[in-house]
Amino acid sequence: METQTTLTAAMDGPYTPQQRKAIGEALEANRVASGLKVNQLSTMLGWHPSMYSRIIKGTYPGDIDKYLTGAVRWLNDRAEAAAAPAADYVETSIARRIIATCRRAVNRGTIARIEAPSGIGKSMALREFARQRGDRAAYIYAGENYSQRGALVREIALAVCQSAPDHMSSDRLFSRVRDTLRQFYGGGQSAPFAIIVDEAQTLTAASLNTLRNLHDDPACGAAIILAGTARLTFKLQSSHERGQYEQLNSRTRATWSMSETDPIDEADVDAVVAGTLAGLGCKSTLPAASLKFLRRLAGERGKLRNPVNRLRDVADMAEILGVRPTFSVAELDYVATLSGAEQQMVHAEPPFSATARPAAPQPRLATA
């Protein structure tokens, strides 16, 4: 998708004839660049398809500015999303398995369930899959704030339709999402649209069954990917709640799980450490003892997030002190309390070299 010029200065109108023309041209250019059909874009904007050509040409006889305001917001949202920096993605064996499970769900047009502990790079992999799918996927971080049906439907509408007007009820938004998905799928002419819900263990029964309803509509062609912790599987398969989710479970055809006790491959730790150091601009060699220390941290609760946090905390502390970090074991241990962990060594004073200056070469991952 090509980045479009934002039109924030004329966000809410009223618009001059020149502005209306510019908005129409930008909208049509964005539609063509994105490969959207007129019916698809009209549905996303909440317009009747027969209105599209008259609105973008400025010949619509009604209150055209009311429709153009929605178009401007849509264009700006697209431009901001395209301009946002891509999240750092590190390919690990775990990430490959998660992405492969997502692909199976899309290829089969089914529901997928991914279960893994926090800190193994689950969200990173899900966002990367959504990025690869472009306009054919929507990543939604559920969390506690979006566990209820109304909040979830609004998030889905924002992701799928690019807008969710405040005055619309959740039922109307759901209908709009369904219509948009039908336009995308085109009766099987396109691959299924992937709706990826992270932290799905927080969803209520009504929210989960709303997602199932989208999947069950053959005209929508929606693949639903539910990802979360062990609580997700427990919720769906517990004897107490199984009846609520029987239909959802029966439609789940792609699964992958990892338990809290499963070991982390050293190669995955090394890849994450290397990616983190690269993001910090480090260019010199990481001490072998430090790499061993970080591998051990990855085996604790928090998994791969632990070495990432330690490296970033060392870099932050060194910046505060005005020195160059060496990422020694002592430095990595000293900053433990910044992320709520306990120090394993006794430190009489901060183990950062006062003579090392930031201009010196900085560490990178060594082959251990």
C-alpha angles and dihedrals in degrees: 000000000000118000112250126210110262118242099200094134089068096036103137104019154188088196132207119230089257091052092048090052092048092049092049092049092047092049094050093045090051092048093052094044091050094047092238122154119229090249092052096050092043090054092049090052094044093244128134107249091236089062096055102085093043093049097050091045092049095239098113107125097214133065096313095174090065089062096039091056089062090046092052092051090049092050092048093048090052093048093049092048092050092048095048114106114255114253115253107265122192117189111229132161088256093053091049091053092049093049091046090054090051090051091051090054092051095044091052097036090231143125119276129198120202118186123186139138122262118273102035096105098263096140092044091054093046092051090048091053090049089050091052091051093051112184090003096071141051123201115206125184103209105187123155094299094060101037095105119084097244094051092045093050090051091051091049091050091051091050099042103031097028090232141056111187113216093230093059119097120230090253092055091046090050090053090050091051091049092050091049092050090049090054092049094048094045096198093305098319091116134042117268118278112245119225107192116195116191121198088021091163087081094060122110123233090258091054094048092048090049088059090047090052090056090050093047093056102091091200091061097056092204124168110202119208115192116191129179148112128298087283088074095060091041090053095048097044105031115120090235096058103020093106092060092055103034093112093045092050092049090056096050107108103159123055140164128175140181124186130220090251097051110112123245114236112245089227089060092051091049092050093050092046091050092048092049093049091048089053089052090053094247117161109169133075124292111224112255090232090056092052090051089049091051092048089055091050090054089062092061129081106294092042116197092003089070099067091042092054093045094052093047092046091052090051091049093048092048090051091052091050092044095238138115115260118233094188090226120168089256092055092046091050095044094061093050093106091059089071096038098263129124125253115244095200136053112248118194088186138354107296093223119123112245090200097055111094127202092244092070121096113280130223129275131180117286126209104258 
